[in-house]
Amino acid sequence: QYGDYDPNFHEPGFLAHDELLPKRVLRQYQLTAEMWEEKITAWYAEHRGIARDEAEMNYLKIAQDLEMYGVNYFPIAQNKNHTDLLLGVDAKGIHIYSINNRFSPNKSFEWSSIRNISYSEKELTIKPLDKKAEVFKFFSSQLKVNKLIFQLCIGNHDLFMRRRKVDSIEIQQMKAQAREEKARKKMENQRLAREKQLREEAERAKEELERRLFQLEDEARQANEALLRSQEAAELLAEKAQIAEEEAKLLAQNAAEAEQERQRLEITALKSKEEKRLMEQKMREAELIAVKLVKESDRRAKEAEHLKQDLHEAREAERKAKQKLLDITRINYPHMAKYPQYSPGDSRDVNFDKGSIKLDLKDIDLKRLSFEIERERLDYLEKSRKFEDRLKELKSEIQALKLEEKQAGLYS
């Protein structure tokens, strides 16, 4: 009725308006309508590729074994006043049932054991083949009911007699042709089912390839983004290393100048005890400043070396990321394998429209690096300015001492 099961078309509730099972069967089980539909849909999905006529034949083969299959029931009575029995007519014969039990007959007359059936008005008579057996008479409510019972008996008895006869040559030929046609249809249905299955498998394979392609494109996109982040981090590290190296050189130069100034102060301090005391004090101050500058210079030098090492590692990670991206491109995009490889120092970008690869790269906070570089640069400028101011003060004091010494020599 609905064709092969298709989950996209046969959505839940498509059997809600169909009477699937008798109410007596539904009352025997504690299942809701939705649960029955779920079970029937699962069985429906298991029988794909079955033709409509084949499905109907399978249904009839199962249904013919049921107790009430093919039975027509009529209310009858053994006298004219009461209706207390049921008469059933089917392909096997005539059966008498109680009014409350339609499964197990109280008495049965097979077609092979019936000699004659007749009716008169509302009375119907069944004469067994055995003349010694009792003749069964019963009454129906209307004359037309007796006519219907009589016609059903004639039709079923005629079919019963036909089944016992050998088929004629024409009938045998027709049955053979029907079997051949059935076999041909079955083969055709099997061929169509195979073609449908192949189409479905091809569609599933296509969907899987599209999903895999989308995944590869996404991985390539992520790899490209990771490569760009690695390049930006390497550039920031290079800039920071350069600034640290310049600061270390400037600190070393300032330390050398401070040492020279300390030596000049030592020579000047020898001229007099008072001058020596003052000069020793100045020398100690200059010496402390010089020591601080030397330590700061060493620290800056080490920091510059560390930044150079970080820059080297970042460039190495960048080179590995580029190489891994090219390897993936060769595997998944063979037509792009003709493009040349990039060297570790190459600054050209490798861009894809879609996709990426997940790489385990160290994600460097670019804003934090920029902030640290700017903060250290300002700190260095502030310290340099203070040191230069201190040196100017020392020079001014030394010049004042020299001037006082000259004036003292003139007045002596």
mmCIF file of C-alpha atoms in Angstrom:
data_model
loop_
_atom_site.group_PDB
_atom_site.id
_atom_site.type_symbol
_atom_site.label_atom_id
_atom_site.label_comp_id
_atom_site.label_asym_id
_atom_site.label_seq_id
_atom_site.Cartn_x
_atom_site.Cartn_y
_atom_site.Cartn_z
ATOM 1 C CA GLN A 1 0.000 0.000 0.000
ATOM 2 C CA TYR A 2 2.791 2.448 0.884
ATOM 3 C CA GLY A 3 5.671 0.964 -1.150
ATOM 4 C CA ASP A 4 9.114 0.331 0.331
ATOM 5 C CA TYR A 5 9.848 1.930 3.684
ATOM 6 C CA ASP A 6 11.471 5.354 3.404
ATOM 7 C CA PRO A 7 12.286 7.134 6.705
ATOM 8 C CA ASN A 8 12.131 10.503 4.949
ATOM 9 C CA PHE A 9 8.589 9.877 3.679
ATOM 10 C CA HIS A 10 7.098 7.496 6.258
ATOM 11 C CA GLU A 11 7.339 9.748 9.284
ATOM 12 C CA PRO A 12 5.894 8.813 12.710
ATOM 13 C CA GLY A 13 2.103 8.936 12.610
ATOM 14 C CA PHE A 14 1.601 7.859 8.980
ATOM 15 C CA LEU A 15 -0.340 4.771 10.187
ATOM 16 C CA ALA A 16 -2.468 6.667 12.711
ATOM 17 C CA HIS A 17 -5.650 6.533 10.581
ATOM 18 C CA ASP A 18 -5.311 2.847 9.537
ATOM 19 C CA GLU A 19 -7.073 0.039 11.407
ATOM 20 C CA LEU A 20 -4.096 -2.285 11.760
ATOM 21 C CA LEU A 21 -5.307 -4.884 14.283
ATOM 22 C CA PRO A 22 -8.669 -6.048 15.690
ATOM 23 C CA LYS A 23 -9.732 -4.506 18.972
ATOM 24 C CA ARG A 24 -9.679 -7.947 20.614
ATOM 25 C CA VAL A 25 -5.945 -8.266 19.814
ATOM 26 C CA LEU A 26 -5.243 -4.729 21.027
ATOM 27 C CA ARG A 27 -6.921 -5.508 24.363
ATOM 28 C CA GLN A 28 -4.671 -8.526 24.911
ATOM 29 C CA TYR A 29 -1.480 -6.433 25.125
ATOM 30 C CA GLN A 30 -0.576 -3.430 27.269
ATOM 31 C CA LEU A 31 0.706 -1.329 24.361
ATOM 32 C CA THR A 32 -0.259 2.149 23.224
ATOM 33 C CA ALA A 33 -1.088 3.052 19.621
ATOM 34 C CA GLU A 34 2.325 4.719 19.251
ATOM 35 C CA MET A 35 4.101 1.565 20.502
ATOM 36 C CA TRP A 36 2.134 -0.617 18.065
ATOM 37 C CA GLU A 37 3.007 1.740 15.215
ATOM 38 C CA GLU A 38 6.695 1.653 16.176
ATOM 39 C CA LYS A 39 6.750 -2.164 16.162
ATOM 40 C CA ILE A 40 4.824 -2.442 12.884
ATOM 41 C CA THR A 41 7.081 0.173 11.256
ATOM 42 C CA ALA A 42 10.167 -1.818 12.316
ATOM 43 C CA TRP A 43 8.736 -4.993 10.697
ATOM 44 C CA TYR A 44 7.717 -2.945 7.666
ATOM 45 C CA ALA A 45 11.301 -1.696 7.231
ATOM 46 C CA GLU A 46 12.653 -5.280 7.284
ATOM 47 C CA HIS A 47 10.643 -6.337 4.189
ATOM 48 C CA ARG A 48 12.078 -4.077 1.517
ATOM 49 C CA GLY A 49 11.846 -4.954 -2.178
ATOM 50 C CA ILE A 50 8.694 -7.139 -1.935
ATOM 51 C CA ALA A 51 6.108 -6.618 -4.692
ATOM 52 C CA ARG A 52 2.504 -5.815 -3.811
ATOM 53 C CA ASP A 53 1.053 -9.122 -5.097
ATOM 54 C CA GLU A 54 3.766 -11.114 -3.314
ATOM 55 C CA ALA A 55 3.062 -9.241 -0.085
ATOM 56 C CA GLU A 56 -0.668 -9.990 -0.432
ATOM 57 C CA MET A 57 0.022 -13.705 -1.005
ATOM 58 C CA ASN A 58 2.276 -13.850 2.060
ATOM 59 C CA TYR A 59 -0.438 -12.092 4.057
ATOM 60 C CA LEU A 60 -3.066 -14.629 2.918
ATOM 61 C CA LYS A 61 -0.773 -17.592 3.698
ATOM 62 C CA ILE A 62 -0.493 -16.375 7.276
ATOM 63 C CA ALA A 63 -4.140 -15.322 7.591
ATOM 64 C CA GLN A 64 -5.561 -18.645 6.343
ATOM 65 C CA ASP A 65 -4.269 -20.406 9.463
ATOM 66 C CA LEU A 66 -6.349 -18.174 11.740
ATOM 67 C CA GLU A 67 -9.539 -19.613 13.276
ATOM 68 C CA MET A 68 -11.960 -17.067 11.785
ATOM 69 C CA TYR A 69 -10.347 -16.773 8.333
ATOM 70 C CA GLY A 70 -12.899 -16.887 5.483
ATOM 71 C CA VAL A 71 -15.849 -17.665 7.758
ATOM 72 C CA ASN A 72 -19.190 -15.900 7.184
ATOM 73 C CA TYR A 73 -21.366 -15.928 10.313
ATOM 74 C CA PHE A 74 -25.176 -15.909 10.401
ATOM 75 C CA PRO A 75 -27.459 -15.922 13.464
ATOM 76 C CA ILE A 76 -29.717 -19.012 13.492
ATOM 77 C CA ALA A 77 -32.056 -20.857 15.869
ATOM 78 C CA GLN A 78 -33.153 -24.428 16.283
ATOM 79 C CA ASN A 79 -36.731 -23.185 16.639
ATOM 80 C CA LYS A 80 -38.675 -20.233 15.246
ATOM 81 C CA ASN A 81 -38.674 -18.113 18.367
ATOM 82 C CA HIS A 82 -35.055 -17.839 19.607
ATOM 83 C CA THR A 83 -31.677 -16.989 18.030
ATOM 84 C CA ASP A 84 -29.125 -18.783 20.126
ATOM 85 C CA LEU A 85 -26.574 -20.146 17.609
ATOM 86 C CA LEU A 86 -24.264 -18.983 14.837
ATOM 87 C CA LEU A 87 -23.836 -20.720 11.497
ATOM 88 C CA GLY A 88 -20.514 -20.300 9.726
ATOM 89 C CA VAL A 89 -19.747 -21.076 6.081
ATOM 90 C CA ASP A 90 -16.174 -21.358 4.786
ATOM 91 C CA ALA A 91 -14.089 -23.287 2.247
ATOM 92 C CA LYS A 92 -13.984 -26.409 4.447
ATOM 93 C CA GLY A 93 -17.679 -26.782 5.219
ATOM 94 C CA ILE A 94 -20.523 -25.620 7.465
ATOM 95 C CA HIS A 95 -19.971 -25.071 11.213
ATOM 96 C CA ILE A 96 -22.318 -24.440 14.126
ATOM 97 C CA TYR A 97 -21.047 -22.110 16.914
ATOM 98 C CA SER A 98 -22.385 -20.942 20.216
ATOM 99 C CA ILE A 99 -23.341 -17.296 20.361
ATOM 100 C CA ASN A 100 -20.310 -16.384 22.554
ATOM 101 C CA ASN A 101 -17.595 -18.468 20.875
ATOM 102 C CA ARG A 102 -16.672 -17.978 17.227
ATOM 103 C CA PHE A 103 -13.409 -19.937 17.393
ATOM 104 C CA SER A 104 -14.371 -23.505 18.299
ATOM 105 C CA PRO A 105 -17.462 -24.903 16.495
ATOM 106 C CA ASN A 106 -19.886 -27.140 18.396
ATOM 107 C CA LYS A 107 -20.647 -29.145 15.254
ATOM 108 C CA SER A 108 -19.120 -29.218 11.760
ATOM 109 C CA PHE A 109 -20.268 -30.561 8.376
ATOM 110 C CA GLU A 110 -17.457 -30.949 5.870
ATOM 111 C CA TRP A 111 -18.348 -30.602 2.200
ATOM 112 C CA SER A 112 -17.366 -34.194 1.548
ATOM 113 C CA SER A 113 -19.885 -35.391 4.180
ATOM 114 C CA ILE A 114 -22.899 -33.309 2.995
ATOM 115 C CA ARG A 115 -25.382 -34.956 0.621
ATOM 116 C CA ASN A 116 -27.877 -32.131 0.133
ATOM 117 C CA ILE A 117 -28.723 -28.586 1.285
ATOM 118 C CA SER A 118 -32.169 -27.076 0.813
ATOM 119 C CA TYR A 119 -34.312 -24.309 2.234
ATOM 120 C CA SER A 120 -38.006 -23.469 2.428
ATOM 121 C CA GLU A 121 -39.005 -20.011 3.533
ATOM 122 C CA LYS A 122 -36.994 -19.379 6.717
ATOM 123 C CA GLU A 123 -36.112 -23.042 7.268
ATOM 124 C CA LEU A 124 -32.820 -24.502 5.981
ATOM 125 C CA THR A 125 -32.020 -28.230 5.970
ATOM 126 C CA ILE A 126 -28.614 -29.971 5.850
ATOM 127 C CA LYS A 127 -28.697 -33.684 4.931
ATOM 128 C CA PRO A 128 -25.496 -35.631 5.662
ATOM 129 C CA LEU A 129 -24.099 -38.166 3.214
ATOM 130 C CA ASP A 130 -24.648 -40.857 5.804
ATOM 131 C CA LYS A 131 -28.358 -41.656 5.619
ATOM 132 C CA LYS A 132 -28.354 -42.899 9.182
ATOM 133 C CA ALA A 133 -27.098 -39.564 10.477
ATOM 134 C CA GLU A 134 -29.532 -37.004 11.849
ATOM 135 C CA VAL A 135 -30.787 -34.297 9.475
ATOM 136 C CA PHE A 136 -29.943 -30.810 10.801
ATOM 137 C CA LYS A 137 -32.649 -28.168 10.487
ATOM 138 C CA PHE A 138 -32.488 -24.557 11.625
ATOM 139 C CA PHE A 139 -34.316 -21.275 11.179
ATOM 140 C CA SER A 140 -33.073 -17.842 10.189
ATOM 141 C CA SER A 141 -34.622 -14.458 10.836
ATOM 142 C CA GLN A 142 -35.386 -13.635 7.179
ATOM 143 C CA LEU A 143 -35.858 -15.420 3.884
ATOM 144 C CA LYS A 144 -33.083 -13.457 2.183
ATOM 145 C CA VAL A 145 -30.642 -14.680 4.838
ATOM 146 C CA ASN A 146 -31.481 -18.276 3.880
ATOM 147 C CA LYS A 147 -30.930 -17.418 0.215
ATOM 148 C CA LEU A 148 -27.528 -15.888 1.009
ATOM 149 C CA ILE A 149 -26.524 -18.930 3.091
ATOM 150 C CA PHE A 150 -27.648 -21.264 0.313
ATOM 151 C CA GLN A 151 -25.684 -19.325 -2.355
ATOM 152 C CA LEU A 152 -22.533 -19.306 -0.180
ATOM 153 C CA CYS A 153 -22.866 -23.053 0.334
ATOM 154 C CA ILE A 154 -23.225 -23.664 -3.418
ATOM 155 C CA GLY A 155 -20.210 -21.467 -4.222
ATOM 156 C CA ASN A 156 -17.900 -22.962 -1.575
ATOM 157 C CA HIS A 157 -18.985 -26.521 -2.445
ATOM 158 C CA ASP A 158 -18.318 -25.844 -6.133
ATOM 159 C CA LEU A 159 -14.812 -24.568 -5.314
ATOM 160 C CA PHE A 160 -14.266 -27.605 -3.078
ATOM 161 C CA MET A 161 -15.161 -29.960 -5.939
ATOM 162 C CA ARG A 162 -12.911 -28.070 -8.357
ATOM 163 C CA ARG A 163 -9.929 -28.467 -6.030
ATOM 164 C CA ARG A 164 -10.485 -32.236 -6.010
ATOM 165 C CA LYS A 165 -10.498 -32.492 -9.803
ATOM 166 C CA VAL A 166 -7.387 -32.711 -11.980
ATOM 167 C CA ASP A 167 -6.774 -29.479 -13.861
ATOM 168 C CA SER A 168 -7.347 -29.534 -17.593
ATOM 169 C CA ILE A 169 -4.487 -29.004 -20.038
ATOM 170 C CA GLU A 170 -5.586 -25.412 -20.609
ATOM 171 C CA ILE A 171 -5.654 -24.731 -16.873
ATOM 172 C CA GLN A 172 -2.269 -26.392 -16.436
ATOM 173 C CA GLN A 173 -0.837 -24.267 -19.247
ATOM 174 C CA MET A 174 -2.321 -21.131 -17.716
ATOM 175 C CA LYS A 175 -0.854 -22.026 -14.313
ATOM 176 C CA ALA A 176 2.528 -22.701 -15.914
ATOM 177 C CA GLN A 177 2.380 -19.355 -17.700
ATOM 178 C CA ALA A 178 1.382 -17.713 -14.440
ATOM 179 C CA ARG A 179 4.331 -19.345 -12.670
ATOM 180 C CA GLU A 180 6.688 -18.212 -15.437
ATOM 181 C CA GLU A 181 5.271 -14.692 -15.284
ATOM 182 C CA LYS A 182 5.608 -14.722 -11.517
ATOM 183 C CA ALA A 183 9.228 -15.900 -11.779
ATOM 184 C CA ARG A 184 9.935 -13.228 -14.406
ATOM 185 C CA LYS A 185 8.413 -10.522 -12.222
ATOM 186 C CA LYS A 186 10.358 -11.809 -9.257
ATOM 187 C CA MET A 187 13.626 -11.619 -11.215
ATOM 188 C CA GLU A 188 12.699 -8.152 -12.450
ATOM 189 C CA ASN A 189 11.903 -7.043 -8.914
ATOM 190 C CA GLN A 190 15.186 -8.483 -7.692
ATOM 191 C CA ARG A 191 17.042 -6.640 -10.461
ATOM 192 C CA LEU A 192 15.282 -3.387 -9.592
ATOM 193 C CA ALA A 193 16.003 -3.966 -5.910
ATOM 194 C CA ARG A 194 19.706 -4.499 -6.679
ATOM 195 C CA GLU A 195 19.808 -1.357 -8.796
ATOM 196 C CA LYS A 196 18.063 0.600 -6.050
ATOM 197 C CA GLN A 197 20.477 -0.765 -3.477
ATOM 198 C CA LEU A 198 23.444 0.173 -5.674
ATOM 199 C CA ARG A 199 22.042 3.682 -6.112
ATOM 200 C CA GLU A 200 21.569 4.031 -2.370
ATOM 201 C CA GLU A 201 25.103 2.770 -1.731
ATOM 202 C CA ALA A 202 26.451 5.212 -4.326
ATOM 203 C CA GLU A 203 24.534 8.063 -2.691
ATOM 204 C CA ARG A 204 25.846 7.066 0.735
ATOM 205 C CA ALA A 205 29.398 6.884 -0.664
ATOM 206 C CA LYS A 206 28.928 10.307 -2.256
ATOM 207 C CA GLU A 207 27.686 11.766 1.024
ATOM 208 C CA GLU A 208 30.652 10.214 2.841
ATOM 209 C CA LEU A 209 33.082 11.674 0.292
ATOM 210 C CA GLU A 210 31.444 15.096 0.601
ATOM 211 C CA ARG A 211 31.652 14.864 4.384
ATOM 212 C CA ARG A 212 35.317 13.839 4.179
ATOM 213 C CA LEU A 213 36.049 16.656 1.728
ATOM 214 C CA PHE A 214 34.416 19.198 4.024
ATOM 215 C CA GLN A 215 36.432 17.818 6.942
ATOM 216 C CA LEU A 216 39.689 18.088 5.003
ATOM 217 C CA GLU A 217 38.852 21.625 3.913
ATOM 218 C CA ASP A 218 38.133 22.561 7.526
ATOM 219 C CA GLU A 219 41.435 21.016 8.649
ATOM 220 C CA ALA A 220 43.312 22.899 5.920
ATOM 221 C CA ARG A 221 41.668 26.155 7.009
ATOM 222 C CA GLN A 222 42.691 25.581 10.620
ATOM 223 C CA ALA A 223 46.248 24.736 9.541
ATOM 224 C CA ASN A 224 46.437 27.950 7.526
ATOM 225 C CA GLU A 225 45.218 30.002 10.506
ATOM 226 C CA ALA A 226 47.739 28.294 12.798
ATOM 227 C CA LEU A 227 50.502 29.045 10.300
ATOM 228 C CA LEU A 228 49.547 32.730 10.205
ATOM 229 C CA ARG A 229 49.567 32.880 14.017
ATOM 230 C CA SER A 230 53.003 31.251 14.062
ATOM 231 C CA GLN A 231 54.355 33.786 11.572
ATOM 232 C CA GLU A 232 52.996 36.726 13.590
ATOM 233 C CA ALA A 233 54.482 35.306 16.796
ATOM 234 C CA ALA A 234 57.859 34.850 15.106
ATOM 235 C CA GLU A 235 57.836 38.459 13.903
ATOM 236 C CA LEU A 236 57.027 39.736 17.408
ATOM 237 C CA LEU A 237 59.770 37.607 18.938
ATOM 238 C CA ALA A 238 62.257 38.912 16.393
ATOM 239 C CA GLU A 239 61.284 42.502 17.173
ATOM 240 C CA LYS A 240 61.552 41.912 20.920
ATOM 241 C CA ALA A 241 64.952 40.223 20.553
ATOM 242 C CA GLN A 242 66.243 43.161 18.504
ATOM 243 C CA ILE A 243 65.049 45.690 21.106
ATOM 244 C CA ALA A 244 66.591 43.667 23.953
ATOM 245 C CA GLU A 245 69.905 43.447 22.094
ATOM 246 C CA GLU A 246 69.966 47.215 21.527
ATOM 247 C CA GLU A 247 69.173 47.832 25.205
ATOM 248 C CA ALA A 248 72.004 45.517 26.264
ATOM 249 C CA LYS A 249 74.477 47.378 24.033
ATOM 250 C CA LEU A 250 73.354 50.749 25.379
ATOM 251 C CA LEU A 251 73.620 49.534 28.976
ATOM 252 C CA ALA A 252 77.107 48.195 28.324
ATOM 253 C CA GLN A 253 78.120 51.565 26.861
ATOM 254 C CA ASN A 254 76.668 53.403 29.863
ATOM 255 C CA ALA A 255 78.497 51.039 32.216
ATOM 256 C CA ALA A 256 81.805 51.754 30.445
ATOM 257 C CA GLU A 257 81.229 55.489 30.697
ATOM 258 C CA ALA A 258 80.402 55.138 34.387
ATOM 259 C CA GLU A 259 83.630 53.180 34.953
ATOM 260 C CA GLN A 260 85.664 55.877 33.201
ATOM 261 C CA GLU A 261 84.001 58.570 35.296
ATOM 262 C CA ARG A 262 84.766 56.580 38.446
ATOM 263 C CA GLN A 263 88.441 56.389 37.463
ATOM 264 C CA ARG A 264 88.572 60.129 36.866
ATOM 265 C CA LEU A 265 86.985 60.705 40.252
ATOM 266 C CA GLU A 266 89.602 58.488 41.886
ATOM 267 C CA ILE A 267 92.447 60.565 40.365
ATOM 268 C CA THR A 268 90.822 63.849 41.430
ATOM 269 C CA ALA A 269 90.102 62.557 44.951
ATOM 270 C CA LEU A 270 93.845 62.094 45.655
ATOM 271 C CA LYS A 271 94.501 65.864 45.666
ATOM 272 C CA SER A 272 93.311 66.445 49.209
ATOM 273 C CA LYS A 273 91.876 64.552 52.093
ATOM 274 C CA GLU A 274 88.680 66.496 52.038
ATOM 275 C CA GLU A 275 88.474 66.149 48.345
ATOM 276 C CA LYS A 276 89.432 62.516 48.747
ATOM 277 C CA ARG A 277 86.628 61.969 51.252
ATOM 278 C CA LEU A 278 84.143 63.692 48.975
ATOM 279 C CA MET A 279 85.486 61.945 45.965
ATOM 280 C CA GLU A 280 85.365 58.554 47.732
ATOM 281 C CA GLN A 281 81.738 59.190 48.479
ATOM 282 C CA LYS A 282 81.094 60.107 44.857
ATOM 283 C CA MET A 283 83.124 57.095 43.767
ATOM 284 C CA ARG A 284 81.055 54.754 45.922
ATOM 285 C CA GLU A 285 77.895 56.164 44.462
ATOM 286 C CA ALA A 286 79.249 55.903 40.949
ATOM 287 C CA GLU A 287 80.534 52.407 41.689
ATOM 288 C CA LEU A 288 77.098 51.302 42.896
ATOM 289 C CA ILE A 289 75.514 52.786 39.808
ATOM 290 C CA ALA A 290 78.125 51.090 37.641
ATOM 291 C CA VAL A 291 77.535 47.710 39.336
ATOM 292 C CA LYS A 292 73.792 48.088 38.829
ATOM 293 C CA LEU A 293 74.332 48.983 35.202
ATOM 294 C CA VAL A 294 76.654 46.003 34.706
ATOM 295 C CA LYS A 295 74.085 43.656 36.248
ATOM 296 C CA GLU A 296 71.332 45.227 34.190
ATOM 297 C CA SER A 297 73.519 44.887 31.095
ATOM 298 C CA ASP A 298 74.146 41.198 31.838
ATOM 299 C CA ARG A 299 70.460 40.618 32.445
ATOM 300 C CA ARG A 300 69.541 42.330 29.181
ATOM 301 C CA ALA A 301 72.170 40.307 27.345
ATOM 302 C CA LYS A 302 70.772 37.048 28.740
ATOM 303 C CA GLU A 303 67.240 38.154 27.914
ATOM 304 C CA ALA A 304 68.313 38.982 24.368
ATOM 305 C CA GLU A 305 69.886 35.526 24.051
ATOM 306 C CA HIS A 306 66.696 33.919 25.381
ATOM 307 C CA LEU A 307 64.577 35.887 22.914
ATOM 308 C CA LYS A 308 66.873 34.819 20.091
ATOM 309 C CA GLN A 309 66.318 31.202 21.160
ATOM 310 C CA ASP A 310 62.504 31.751 21.251
ATOM 311 C CA LEU A 311 62.687 33.315 17.807
ATOM 312 C CA HIS A 312 64.617 30.330 16.519
ATOM 313 C CA GLU A 313 62.036 27.921 18.004
ATOM 314 C CA ALA A 314 59.136 29.936 16.573
ATOM 315 C CA ARG A 315 60.704 29.918 13.107
ATOM 316 C CA GLU A 316 61.345 26.184 13.415
ATOM 317 C CA ALA A 317 57.665 25.634 14.394
ATOM 318 C CA GLU A 318 56.648 27.804 11.441
ATOM 319 C CA ARG A 319 58.784 25.727 9.108
ATOM 320 C CA LYS A 320 57.290 22.471 10.464
ATOM 321 C CA ALA A 321 53.741 23.837 10.133
ATOM 322 C CA LYS A 322 54.387 24.837 6.523
ATOM 323 C CA GLN A 323 55.927 21.446 5.762
ATOM 324 C CA LYS A 324 53.022 19.591 7.409
ATOM 325 C CA LEU A 325 50.504 21.697 5.504
ATOM 326 C CA LEU A 326 52.301 20.900 2.232
ATOM 327 C CA ASP A 327 52.328 17.173 3.094
ATOM 328 C CA ILE A 328 48.586 17.219 3.732
ATOM 329 C CA THR A 329 48.023 19.151 0.528
ATOM 330 C CA ARG A 330 50.005 16.537 -1.435
ATOM 331 C CA ILE A 331 47.897 13.730 0.101
ATOM 332 C CA ASN A 332 44.441 15.274 -0.243
ATOM 333 C CA TYR A 333 45.053 17.633 -3.205
ATOM 334 C CA PRO A 334 47.431 15.715 -5.491
ATOM 335 C CA HIS A 335 47.001 18.322 -8.257
ATOM 336 C CA MET A 336 48.705 20.933 -6.036
ATOM 337 C CA ALA A 337 51.850 18.816 -5.491
ATOM 338 C CA LYS A 338 53.565 20.612 -8.395
ATOM 339 C CA TYR A 339 53.951 23.832 -6.404
ATOM 340 C CA PRO A 340 57.427 24.400 -4.941
ATOM 341 C CA GLN A 341 58.238 23.958 -1.279
ATOM 342 C CA TYR A 342 58.838 26.948 0.929
ATOM 343 C CA SER A 343 62.024 27.381 2.842
ATOM 344 C CA PRO A 344 61.919 28.039 6.622
ATOM 345 C CA GLY A 345 62.734 31.703 6.107
ATOM 346 C CA ASP A 346 60.249 32.259 3.344
ATOM 347 C CA SER A 347 57.741 34.937 4.327
ATOM 348 C CA ARG A 348 55.107 34.109 1.691
ATOM 349 C CA ASP A 349 51.683 33.039 2.993
ATOM 350 C CA VAL A 350 50.126 29.676 2.182
ATOM 351 C CA ASN A 351 46.406 30.301 1.744
ATOM 352 C CA PHE A 352 43.488 27.982 1.032
ATOM 353 C CA ASP A 353 39.896 28.931 0.406
ATOM 354 C CA LYS A 354 38.581 26.267 2.725
ATOM 355 C CA GLY A 355 39.789 23.814 5.314
ATOM 356 C CA SER A 356 42.613 23.370 7.788
ATOM 357 C CA ILE A 357 44.547 20.794 9.787
ATOM 358 C CA LYS A 358 44.645 20.679 13.539
ATOM 359 C CA LEU A 359 48.232 21.388 14.531
ATOM 360 C CA ASP A 360 49.675 21.208 17.991
ATOM 361 C CA LEU A 361 51.341 24.655 17.921
ATOM 362 C CA LYS A 362 52.039 26.901 20.870
ATOM 363 C CA ASP A 363 49.448 29.666 20.783
ATOM 364 C CA ILE A 364 51.347 32.880 21.721
ATOM 365 C CA ASP A 365 49.439 35.813 23.052
ATOM 366 C CA LEU A 366 50.419 38.534 20.580
ATOM 367 C CA LYS A 367 48.917 41.370 22.584
ATOM 368 C CA ARG A 368 50.806 40.286 25.710
ATOM 369 C CA LEU A 369 54.126 40.233 23.817
ATOM 370 C CA SER A 370 53.504 43.665 22.367
ATOM 371 C CA PHE A 371 52.600 45.034 25.792
ATOM 372 C CA GLU A 372 55.744 43.564 27.411
ATOM 373 C CA ILE A 373 57.985 44.935 24.669
ATOM 374 C CA GLU A 374 56.525 48.439 25.018
ATOM 375 C CA ARG A 375 56.719 48.316 28.835
ATOM 376 C CA GLU A 376 60.360 47.203 28.847
ATOM 377 C CA ARG A 377 61.284 49.825 26.272
ATOM 378 C CA LEU A 378 59.739 52.619 28.394
ATOM 379 C CA ASP A 379 61.419 51.244 31.506
ATOM 380 C CA TYR A 380 64.768 51.228 29.760
ATOM 381 C CA LEU A 381 64.313 54.814 28.535
ATOM 382 C CA GLU A 382 63.391 55.961 32.058
ATOM 383 C CA LYS A 383 66.441 54.294 33.607
ATOM 384 C CA SER A 384 68.712 55.708 30.892
ATOM 385 C CA ARG A 385 67.322 59.193 31.480
ATOM 386 C CA LYS A 386 67.891 58.945 35.255
ATOM 387 C CA PHE A 387 71.416 57.612 34.743
ATOM 388 C CA GLU A 388 72.297 60.443 32.355
ATOM 389 C CA ASP A 389 70.900 63.001 34.837
ATOM 390 C CA ARG A 390 73.001 61.454 37.610
ATOM 391 C CA LEU A 391 76.128 61.565 35.433
ATOM 392 C CA LYS A 392 75.477 65.227 34.637
ATOM 393 C CA GLU A 393 75.173 65.997 38.353
ATOM 394 C CA LEU A 394 78.452 64.189 39.059
ATOM 395 C CA LYS A 395 80.193 66.083 36.259
ATOM 396 C CA SER A 396 78.843 69.403 37.572
ATOM 397 C CA GLU A 397 80.051 68.639 41.085
ATOM 398 C CA ILE A 398 83.495 67.601 39.801
ATOM 399 C CA GLN A 399 83.767 70.800 37.762
ATOM 400 C CA ALA A 400 82.788 72.817 40.835
ATOM 401 C CA LEU A 401 85.478 71.074 42.922
ATOM 402 C CA LYS A 402 88.105 71.735 40.257
ATOM 403 C CA LEU A 403 87.083 75.399 40.108
ATOM 404 C CA GLU A 404 87.330 75.732 43.892
ATOM 405 C CA GLU A 405 90.770 74.083 43.834
ATOM 406 C CA LYS A 406 92.033 76.536 41.209
ATOM 407 C CA GLN A 407 90.663 79.501 43.134
ATOM 408 C CA ALA A 408 92.321 78.266 46.341
ATOM 409 C CA GLY A 409 95.661 78.034 44.515
ATOM 410 C CA LEU A 410 95.349 81.587 43.224
ATOM 411 C CA TYR A 411 94.660 83.048 46.692
ATOM 412 C CA SER A 412 97.420 81.086 48.433
#
